[in-house]
PDB file of C-alpha atoms in Angstrom:
ATOM      1  CA  MET A 478     -23.517 100.507 122.011  1.00 62.00           C
ATOM      2  CA  GLU A 479     -23.608  99.115 118.686  1.00 76.00           C
ATOM      3  CA  GLU A 480     -25.567  95.799 118.197  1.00 78.00           C
ATOM      4  CA  SER A 481     -22.041  93.625 118.141  1.00 81.00           C
ATOM      5  CA  SER A 482     -21.112  95.422 121.468  1.00 82.00           C
ATOM      6  CA  TYR A 483     -23.616  94.056 122.972  1.00 80.00           C
ATOM      7  CA  ARG A 484     -23.567  90.487 121.639  1.00 86.00           C
ATOM      8  CA  GLN A 485     -19.899  90.360 123.035  1.00 87.00           C
ATOM      9  CA  ALA A 486     -21.043  91.663 126.396  1.00 84.00           C
ATOM     10  CA  TYR A 487     -23.494  88.993 126.416  1.00 84.00           C
ATOM     11  CA  GLY A 488     -21.237  86.409 125.544  1.00 85.00           C
ATOM     12  CA  ASP A 489     -18.774  88.062 128.182  1.00 84.00           C
ATOM     13  CA  LEU A 490     -21.704  87.656 130.848  1.00 85.00           C
ATOM     14  CA  LYS A 491     -22.497  83.932 129.786  1.00 85.00           C
ATOM     15  CA  ARG A 492     -19.329  83.045 130.538  1.00 85.00           C
ATOM     16  CA  HIS A 493     -18.786  85.133 133.734  1.00 83.00           C
ATOM     17  CA  GLN A 494     -21.988  83.978 134.860  1.00 83.00           C
ATOM     18  CA  ARG A 495     -20.644  79.671 134.636  1.00 82.00           C
ATOM     19  CA  LEU A 496     -17.463  80.965 136.511  1.00 83.00           C
ATOM     20  CA  LEU A 497     -19.319  82.374 139.328  1.00 81.00           C
ATOM     21  CA  ALA A 498     -21.604  79.165 139.824  1.00 79.00           C
ATOM     22  CA  GLY A 499     -18.647  77.107 140.417  1.00 84.00           C
ATOM     23  CA  THR A 500     -17.360  79.410 143.382  1.00 88.00           C
ATOM     24  CA  SER A 501     -18.324  79.101 147.333  1.00 90.00           C
ATOM     25  CA  GLU A 502     -20.957  81.863 149.101  1.00 90.00           C
ATOM     26  CA  THR A 503     -17.976  83.120 151.123  1.00 93.00           C
ATOM     27  CA  GLU A 504     -16.086  83.732 147.475  1.00 94.00           C
ATOM     28  CA  ARG A 505     -19.193  85.776 145.813  1.00 92.00           C
ATOM     29  CA  ASN A 506     -20.080  87.831 148.917  1.00 94.00           C
ATOM     30  CA  ARG A 507     -16.369  88.654 148.962  1.00 95.00           C
ATOM     31  CA  MET A 508     -16.749  89.652 145.395  1.00 94.00           C
ATOM     32  CA  LEU A 509     -19.775  91.994 145.850  1.00 95.00           C
ATOM     33  CA  GLN A 510     -17.918  93.739 148.421  1.00 97.00           C
ATOM     34  CA  ALA A 511     -15.198  94.508 146.395  1.00 97.00           C
ATOM     35  CA  VAL A 512     -17.605  95.609 143.591  1.00 96.00           C
ATOM     36  CA  ALA A 513     -19.025  98.264 146.092  1.00 97.00           C
ATOM     37  CA  LEU A 514     -15.128  98.940 147.306  1.00 97.00           C
ATOM     38  CA  LYS A 515     -14.911  99.471 143.802  1.00 97.00           C
ATOM     39  CA  LEU A 516     -17.623 101.805 143.108  1.00 96.00           C
ATOM     40  CA  GLU A 517     -16.773 103.932 146.150  1.00 96.00           C
ATOM     41  CA  THR A 518     -13.394 104.244 145.198  1.00 97.00           C
ATOM     42  CA  SER A 519     -14.114 105.121 141.449  1.00 97.00           C
ATOM     43  CA  GLN A 520     -16.939 107.795 142.420  1.00 96.00           C
ATOM     44  CA  GLY A 521     -14.375 110.487 140.924  1.00 95.00           C
ATOM     45  CA  GLU A 522     -14.310 108.518 137.624  1.00 97.00           C
ATOM     46  CA  ILE A 523     -17.871 107.126 137.467  1.00 96.00           C
ATOM     47  CA  ARG A 524     -19.604 110.533 138.020  1.00 96.00           C
ATOM     48  CA  ALA A 525     -17.472 112.287 135.352  1.00 96.00           C
ATOM     49  CA  SER A 526     -18.735 109.447 132.938  1.00 96.00           C
ATOM     50  CA  ASN A 527     -21.998 110.405 134.048  1.00 96.00           C
ATOM     51  CA  GLU A 528     -21.611 113.815 133.721  1.00 96.00           C
ATOM     52  CA  GLN A 529     -20.729 113.560 129.737  1.00 97.00           C
ATOM     53  CA  ASP A 530     -23.773 111.482 129.555  1.00 96.00           C
ATOM     54  CA  ILE A 531     -25.770 113.991 131.162  1.00 96.00           C
ATOM     55  CA  GLU A 532     -24.146 116.174 128.289  1.00 97.00           C
ATOM     56  CA  SER A 533     -24.952 114.082 125.346  1.00 96.00           C
ATOM     57  CA  ALA A 534     -28.748 113.538 126.452  1.00 96.00           C
ATOM     58  CA  HIS A 535     -29.153 117.176 126.525  1.00 97.00           C
ATOM     59  CA  ALA A 536     -27.192 117.776 123.094  1.00 97.00           C
ATOM     60  CA  ASP A 537     -29.675 114.913 121.853  1.00 97.00           C
ATOM     61  CA  ARG A 538     -32.858 116.681 123.267  1.00 97.00           C
ATOM     62  CA  VAL A 539     -33.886 113.733 125.658  1.00 96.00           C
ATOM     63  CA  ALA A 540     -36.665 114.600 128.042  1.00 97.00           C
ATOM     64  CA  GLU A 541     -35.630 116.455 130.810  1.00 96.00           C
ATOM     65  CA  PRO A 542     -37.561 113.528 133.083  1.00 96.00           C
ATOM     66  CA  LEU A 543     -35.502 110.885 131.726  1.00 96.00           C
ATOM     67  CA  ILE A 544     -32.237 112.909 132.130  1.00 95.00           C
ATOM     68  CA  ARG A 545     -33.316 113.115 135.678  1.00 94.00           C
ATOM     69  CA  ARG A 546     -33.142 109.645 136.124  1.00 95.00           C
ATOM     70  CA  LEU A 547     -30.144 109.466 134.611  1.00 94.00           C
ATOM     71  CA  VAL A 548     -28.300 111.821 136.967  1.00 94.00           C
ATOM     72  CA  LEU A 549     -26.076 109.328 139.411  1.00 95.00           C
ATOM     73  CA  ASP A 550     -25.142 112.032 141.995  1.00 94.00           C
ATOM     74  CA  GLU A 551     -23.093 111.049 145.330  1.00 93.00           C
ATOM     75  CA  HIS A 552     -26.022 110.017 147.493  1.00 96.00           C
ATOM     76  CA  LYS A 553     -27.469 107.515 144.872  1.00 96.00           C
ATOM     77  CA  LEU A 554     -23.768 105.870 144.027  1.00 96.00           C
ATOM     78  CA  ALA A 555     -23.676 105.533 147.877  1.00 96.00           C
ATOM     79  CA  ALA A 556     -27.328 103.760 147.749  1.00 97.00           C
ATOM     80  CA  VAL A 557     -25.992 101.354 145.005  1.00 97.00           C
ATOM     81  CA  CYS A 558     -22.853 100.793 147.047  1.00 97.00           C
ATOM     82  CA  ALA A 559     -24.875 100.077 149.878  1.00 98.00           C
ATOM     83  CA  GLY A 560     -27.640  97.946 147.809  1.00 98.00           C
ATOM     84  CA  VAL A 561     -24.693  95.543 146.306  1.00 98.00           C
ATOM     85  CA  ARG A 562     -23.087  94.969 150.631  1.00 98.00           C
ATOM     86  CA  GLN A 563     -27.135  94.528 151.056  1.00 98.00           C
ATOM     87  CA  VAL A 564     -27.138  91.727 148.564  1.00 96.00           C
ATOM     88  CA  ALA A 565     -24.022  90.222 149.889  1.00 95.00           C
ATOM     89  CA  ARG A 566     -25.596  89.964 153.176  1.00 96.00           C
ATOM     90  CA  LEU A 567     -28.779  88.343 152.469  1.00 94.00           C
ATOM     91  CA  PRO A 568     -29.132  84.147 152.214  1.00 90.00           C
ATOM     92  CA  ASP A 569     -27.500  82.288 149.652  1.00 85.00           C
ATOM     93  CA  PRO A 570     -29.980  81.330 147.452  1.00 81.00           C
ATOM     94  CA  ILE A 571     -27.944  79.197 145.464  1.00 78.00           C
ATOM     95  CA  GLY A 572     -29.319  75.429 145.867  1.00 74.00           C
ATOM     96  CA  ALA A 573     -32.392  76.635 148.003  1.00 75.00           C
ATOM     97  CA  VAL A 574     -35.580  74.850 146.838  1.00 77.00           C
ATOM     98  CA  ARG A 575     -38.031  77.713 147.017  1.00 78.00           C
ATOM     99  CA  GLU A 576     -41.258  75.833 146.097  1.00 82.00           C
ATOM    100  CA  ARG A 577     -42.199  72.071 145.556  1.00 82.00           C
ATOM    101  CA  ARG A 578     -45.196  70.697 143.347  1.00 86.00           C
ATOM    102  CA  LEU A 579     -46.169  67.201 143.140  1.00 79.00           C
TER     103      LEU A 579
END
């Protein structure tokens, strides 16, 4: 990714952060559930892209231990989906005071 692409992605992230801040806990949890579902229904596409990334890494002579960490198999993808759903079940941290000092 080129620097201009990173800058664009960062700008998009900041805009979306403000939008998310104005949503309710229920809406945010629904969005997380939708993300998990989209990941599950897009597994073939995600894994095909990952295969291309792995092939590129091999062509670029990336170290094997790094390549092994890049591999996104069905078990890792399932763990990602489960993790997103787990986050949706956590208590909402927005507005919570964790520590107060005088």
